[in-house]
Structure formats: structure tokens, C-alpha cells
Amino acid sequence: MSELLAIGSKAPAFTAPASDGKTYRLADVLKDTHVALVFYPGNNTPG
């Protein structure tokens, strides 16, 4: 994604792999619960 989201705005639809080996769609997860999205550069990258 090349655009910044405003604080409090809705996340765009996306699919992502998880540590359990499954792939999750945001829309499917939001049907059952709330979601907190957290991003960080990673343990082995500067920043």
C-alpha cells in the first residue's frame, strides 16, 4: 500500500499469512471479532 491511512480510518481489504500457516482475510476475521493491526519493521532491520 502506498497511501497512509488516517488514524481511526478503516483498513482496506487484504489477505495475509499468519504464523499458524493459514491465510486470513480481514473481512472474514472481522465477522467474529475486533482486530488490532500492528506493524513494525522487524527484528533484523534498521529503524
PDB file of N, CA and C in Angstrom:
ATOM      1  N   MET A   1       0.860  -1.165   0.000  1.00  0.00           N
ATOM      2  CA  MET A   1       0.000   0.000   0.000  1.00  0.00           C
ATOM      3  C   MET A   1       0.904   1.225   0.000  1.00  0.00           C
ATOM      4  N   SER A   2       0.603   2.173  -0.840  1.00  0.00           N
ATOM      5  CA  SER A   2       1.435   3.359  -0.940  1.00  0.00           C
ATOM      6  C   SER A   2       0.813   4.583  -0.282  1.00  0.00           C
ATOM      7  N   GLU A   3      -0.362   4.452   0.273  1.00  0.00           N
ATOM      8  CA  GLU A   3      -1.032   5.574   0.924  1.00  0.00           C
ATOM      9  C   GLU A   3      -1.041   5.389   2.434  1.00  0.00           C
ATOM     10  N   LEU A   4      -0.920   6.497   3.150  1.00  0.00           N
ATOM     11  CA  LEU A   4      -1.054   6.447   4.602  1.00  0.00           C
ATOM     12  C   LEU A   4      -2.530   6.523   4.961  1.00  0.00           C
ATOM     13  N   LEU A   5      -2.907   5.797   5.983  1.00  0.00           N
ATOM     14  CA  LEU A   5      -4.284   5.856   6.471  1.00  0.00           C
ATOM     15  C   LEU A   5      -4.364   6.843   7.622  1.00  0.00           C
ATOM     16  N   ALA A   6      -5.449   7.569   7.679  1.00  0.00           N
ATOM     17  CA  ALA A   6      -5.662   8.475   8.799  1.00  0.00           C
ATOM     18  C   ALA A   6      -5.985   7.653  10.043  1.00  0.00           C
ATOM     19  N   ILE A   7      -5.557   8.145  11.178  1.00  0.00           N
ATOM     20  CA  ILE A   7      -5.862   7.468  12.438  1.00  0.00           C
ATOM     21  C   ILE A   7      -7.374   7.347  12.579  1.00  0.00           C
ATOM     22  N   GLY A   8      -7.824   6.146  12.908  1.00  0.00           N
ATOM     23  CA  GLY A   8      -9.246   5.897  13.087  1.00  0.00           C
ATOM     24  C   GLY A   8      -9.982   5.493  11.826  1.00  0.00           C
ATOM     25  N   SER A   9      -9.309   5.547  10.672  1.00  0.00           N
ATOM     26  CA  SER A   9      -9.984   5.143   9.437  1.00  0.00           C
ATOM     27  C   SER A   9      -9.997   3.624   9.308  1.00  0.00           C
ATOM     28  N   LYS A  10     -10.848   3.116   8.441  1.00  0.00           N
ATOM     29  CA  LYS A  10     -10.953   1.675   8.241  1.00  0.00           C
ATOM     30  C   LYS A  10      -9.798   1.180   7.376  1.00  0.00           C
ATOM     31  N   ALA A  11      -9.303   0.002   7.703  1.00  0.00           N
ATOM     32  CA  ALA A  11      -8.249  -0.618   6.904  1.00  0.00           C
ATOM     33  C   ALA A  11      -8.846  -1.134   5.597  1.00  0.00           C
ATOM     34  N   PRO A  12      -8.078  -1.087   4.519  1.00  0.00           N
ATOM     35  CA  PRO A  12      -8.574  -1.656   3.267  1.00  0.00           C
ATOM     36  C   PRO A  12      -8.627  -3.181   3.356  1.00  0.00           C
ATOM     37  N   ALA A  13      -9.392  -3.796   2.498  1.00  0.00           N
ATOM     38  CA  ALA A  13      -9.476  -5.259   2.471  1.00  0.00           C
ATOM     39  C   ALA A  13      -8.110  -5.836   2.105  1.00  0.00           C
ATOM     40  N   PHE A  14      -7.700  -6.872   2.823  1.00  0.00           N
ATOM     41  CA  PHE A  14      -6.447  -7.542   2.485  1.00  0.00           C
ATOM     42  C   PHE A  14      -6.456  -8.971   3.007  1.00  0.00           C
ATOM     43  N   THR A  15      -5.526  -9.759   2.488  1.00  0.00           N
ATOM     44  CA  THR A  15      -5.297 -11.134   2.900  1.00  0.00           C
ATOM     45  C   THR A  15      -3.851 -11.223   3.345  1.00  0.00           C
ATOM     46  N   ALA A  16      -3.594 -11.958   4.436  1.00  0.00           N
ATOM     47  CA  ALA A  16      -2.229 -12.062   4.947  1.00  0.00           C
ATOM     48  C   ALA A  16      -1.977 -13.447   5.538  1.00  0.00           C
ATOM     49  N   PRO A  17      -0.728 -13.932   5.398  1.00  0.00           N
ATOM     50  CA  PRO A  17      -0.373 -15.202   6.029  1.00  0.00           C
ATOM     51  C   PRO A  17      -0.153 -14.990   7.519  1.00  0.00           C
ATOM     52  N   ALA A  18      -0.430 -16.019   8.308  1.00  0.00           N
ATOM     53  CA  ALA A  18      -0.243 -15.947   9.760  1.00  0.00           C
ATOM     54  C   ALA A  18       0.806 -16.967  10.191  1.00  0.00           C
ATOM     55  N   SER A  19       1.243 -16.844  11.423  1.00  0.00           N
ATOM     56  CA  SER A  19       2.278 -17.737  11.950  1.00  0.00           C
ATOM     57  C   SER A  19       1.790 -19.178  12.099  1.00  0.00           C
ATOM     58  N   ASP A  20       0.469 -19.400  12.041  1.00  0.00           N
ATOM     59  CA  ASP A  20      -0.058 -20.767  12.135  1.00  0.00           C
ATOM     60  C   ASP A  20      -0.103 -21.468  10.777  1.00  0.00           C
ATOM     61  N   GLY A  21       0.398 -20.789   9.728  1.00  0.00           N
ATOM     62  CA  GLY A  21       0.432 -21.374   8.395  1.00  0.00           C
ATOM     63  C   GLY A  21      -0.818 -21.119   7.568  1.00  0.00           C
ATOM     64  N   LYS A  22      -1.843 -20.561   8.179  1.00  0.00           N
ATOM     65  CA  LYS A  22      -3.087 -20.264   7.469  1.00  0.00           C
ATOM     66  C   LYS A  22      -3.019 -18.870   6.858  1.00  0.00           C
ATOM     67  N   THR A  23      -3.888 -18.623   5.891  1.00  0.00           N
ATOM     68  CA  THR A  23      -4.036 -17.298   5.308  1.00  0.00           C
ATOM     69  C   THR A  23      -5.376 -16.741   5.761  1.00  0.00           C
ATOM     70  N   TYR A  24      -5.372 -15.505   6.207  1.00  0.00           N
ATOM     71  CA  TYR A  24      -6.587 -14.880   6.736  1.00  0.00           C
ATOM     72  C   TYR A  24      -6.964 -13.662   5.902  1.00  0.00           C
ATOM     73  N   ARG A  25      -8.286 -13.503   5.687  1.00  0.00           N
ATOM     74  CA  ARG A  25      -8.830 -12.304   5.054  1.00  0.00           C
ATOM     75  C   ARG A  25      -9.384 -11.419   6.156  1.00  0.00           C
ATOM     76  N   LEU A  26      -9.064 -10.147   6.110  1.00  0.00           N
ATOM     77  CA  LEU A  26      -9.542  -9.223   7.137  1.00  0.00           C
ATOM     78  C   LEU A  26     -11.060  -9.263   7.247  1.00  0.00           C
ATOM     79  N   ALA A  27     -11.753  -9.276   6.132  1.00  0.00           N
ATOM     80  CA  ALA A  27     -13.223  -9.273   6.157  1.00  0.00           C
ATOM     81  C   ALA A  27     -13.775 -10.488   6.901  1.00  0.00           C
ATOM     82  N   ASP A  28     -13.138 -11.646   6.740  1.00  0.00           N
ATOM     83  CA  ASP A  28     -13.610 -12.852   7.425  1.00  0.00           C
ATOM     84  C   ASP A  28     -13.375 -12.768   8.929  1.00  0.00           C
ATOM     85  N   VAL A  29     -12.227 -12.269   9.324  1.00  0.00           N
ATOM     86  CA  VAL A  29     -11.903 -12.169  10.752  1.00  0.00           C
ATOM     87  C   VAL A  29     -12.819 -11.160  11.437  1.00  0.00           C
ATOM     88  N   LEU A  30     -13.132 -10.061  10.759  1.00  0.00           N
ATOM     89  CA  LEU A  30     -13.976  -9.023  11.355  1.00  0.00           C
ATOM     90  C   LEU A  30     -15.413  -9.482  11.589  1.00  0.00           C
ATOM     91  N   LYS A  31     -15.830 -10.571  10.968  1.00  0.00           N
ATOM     92  CA  LYS A  31     -17.180 -11.098  11.195  1.00  0.00           C
ATOM     93  C   LYS A  31     -17.344 -11.604  12.625  1.00  0.00           C
ATOM     94  N   ASP A  32     -16.244 -12.070  13.230  1.00  0.00           N
ATOM     95  CA  ASP A  32     -16.302 -12.713  14.541  1.00  0.00           C
ATOM     96  C   ASP A  32     -15.715 -11.902  15.689  1.00  0.00           C
ATOM     97  N   THR A  33     -14.872 -10.922  15.391  1.00  0.00           N
ATOM     98  CA  THR A  33     -14.159 -10.237  16.467  1.00  0.00           C
ATOM     99  C   THR A  33     -13.620  -8.892  15.998  1.00  0.00           C
ATOM    100  N   HIS A  34     -13.061  -8.145  16.916  1.00  0.00           N
ATOM    101  CA  HIS A  34     -12.352  -6.914  16.581  1.00  0.00           C
ATOM    102  C   HIS A  34     -10.909  -7.271  16.263  1.00  0.00           C
ATOM    103  N   VAL A  35     -10.234  -6.410  15.518  1.00  0.00           N
ATOM    104  CA  VAL A  35      -8.857  -6.678  15.106  1.00  0.00           C
ATOM    105  C   VAL A  35      -8.003  -5.455  15.393  1.00  0.00           C
ATOM    106  N   ALA A  36      -6.819  -5.680  15.939  1.00  0.00           N
ATOM    107  CA  ALA A  36      -5.820  -4.617  16.097  1.00  0.00           C
ATOM    108  C   ALA A  36      -4.681  -4.926  15.135  1.00  0.00           C
ATOM    109  N   LEU A  37      -4.396  -4.002  14.235  1.00  0.00           N
ATOM    110  CA  LEU A  37      -3.304  -4.192  13.283  1.00  0.00           C
ATOM    111  C   LEU A  37      -2.073  -3.477  13.806  1.00  0.00           C
ATOM    112  N   VAL A  38      -0.982  -4.204  13.921  1.00  0.00           N
ATOM    113  CA  VAL A  38       0.264  -3.645  14.437  1.00  0.00           C
ATOM    114  C   VAL A  38       1.366  -3.939  13.431  1.00  0.00           C
ATOM    115  N   PHE A  39       2.094  -2.925  13.043  1.00  0.00           N
ATOM    116  CA  PHE A  39       3.185  -3.085  12.088  1.00  0.00           C
ATOM    117  C   PHE A  39       4.483  -2.614  12.724  1.00  0.00           C
ATOM    118  N   TYR A  40       5.547  -3.345  12.496  1.00  0.00           N
ATOM    119  CA  TYR A  40       6.870  -2.918  12.929  1.00  0.00           C
ATOM    120  C   TYR A  40       7.865  -3.378  11.884  1.00  0.00           C
ATOM    121  N   PRO A  41       9.024  -2.721  11.788  1.00  0.00           N
ATOM    122  CA  PRO A  41       9.962  -3.018  10.704  1.00  0.00           C
ATOM    123  C   PRO A  41      10.609  -4.391  10.789  1.00  0.00           C
ATOM    124  N   GLY A  42      10.608  -5.009  11.931  1.00  0.00           N
ATOM    125  CA  GLY A  42      11.214  -6.331  12.072  1.00  0.00           C
ATOM    126  C   GLY A  42      12.427  -6.297  12.979  1.00  0.00           C
ATOM    127  N   ASN A  43      12.805  -7.447  13.451  1.00  0.00           N
ATOM    128  CA  ASN A  43      13.909  -7.533  14.399  1.00  0.00           C
ATOM    129  C   ASN A  43      15.272  -7.312  13.762  1.00  0.00           C
ATOM    130  N   ASN A  44      15.399  -7.572  12.480  1.00  0.00           N
ATOM    131  CA  ASN A  44      16.707  -7.505  11.834  1.00  0.00           C
ATOM    132  C   ASN A  44      16.827  -6.366  10.839  1.00  0.00           C
ATOM    133  N   THR A  45      16.031  -5.331  11.007  1.00  0.00           N
ATOM    134  CA  THR A  45      16.117  -4.196  10.096  1.00  0.00           C
ATOM    135  C   THR A  45      16.375  -2.923  10.887  1.00  0.00           C
ATOM    136  N   PRO A  46      17.086  -1.969  10.285  1.00  0.00           N
ATOM    137  CA  PRO A  46      17.299  -0.703  10.992  1.00  0.00           C
ATOM    138  C   PRO A  46      15.985   0.067  11.092  1.00  0.00           C
ATOM    139  N   GLY A  47      15.841   0.839  12.117  1.00  0.00           N
ATOM    140  CA  GLY A  47      14.651   1.661  12.236  1.00  0.00           C
ATOM    141  C   GLY A  47      13.993   1.447  13.506  1.00  0.00           C
TER     142      GLY A  47
END
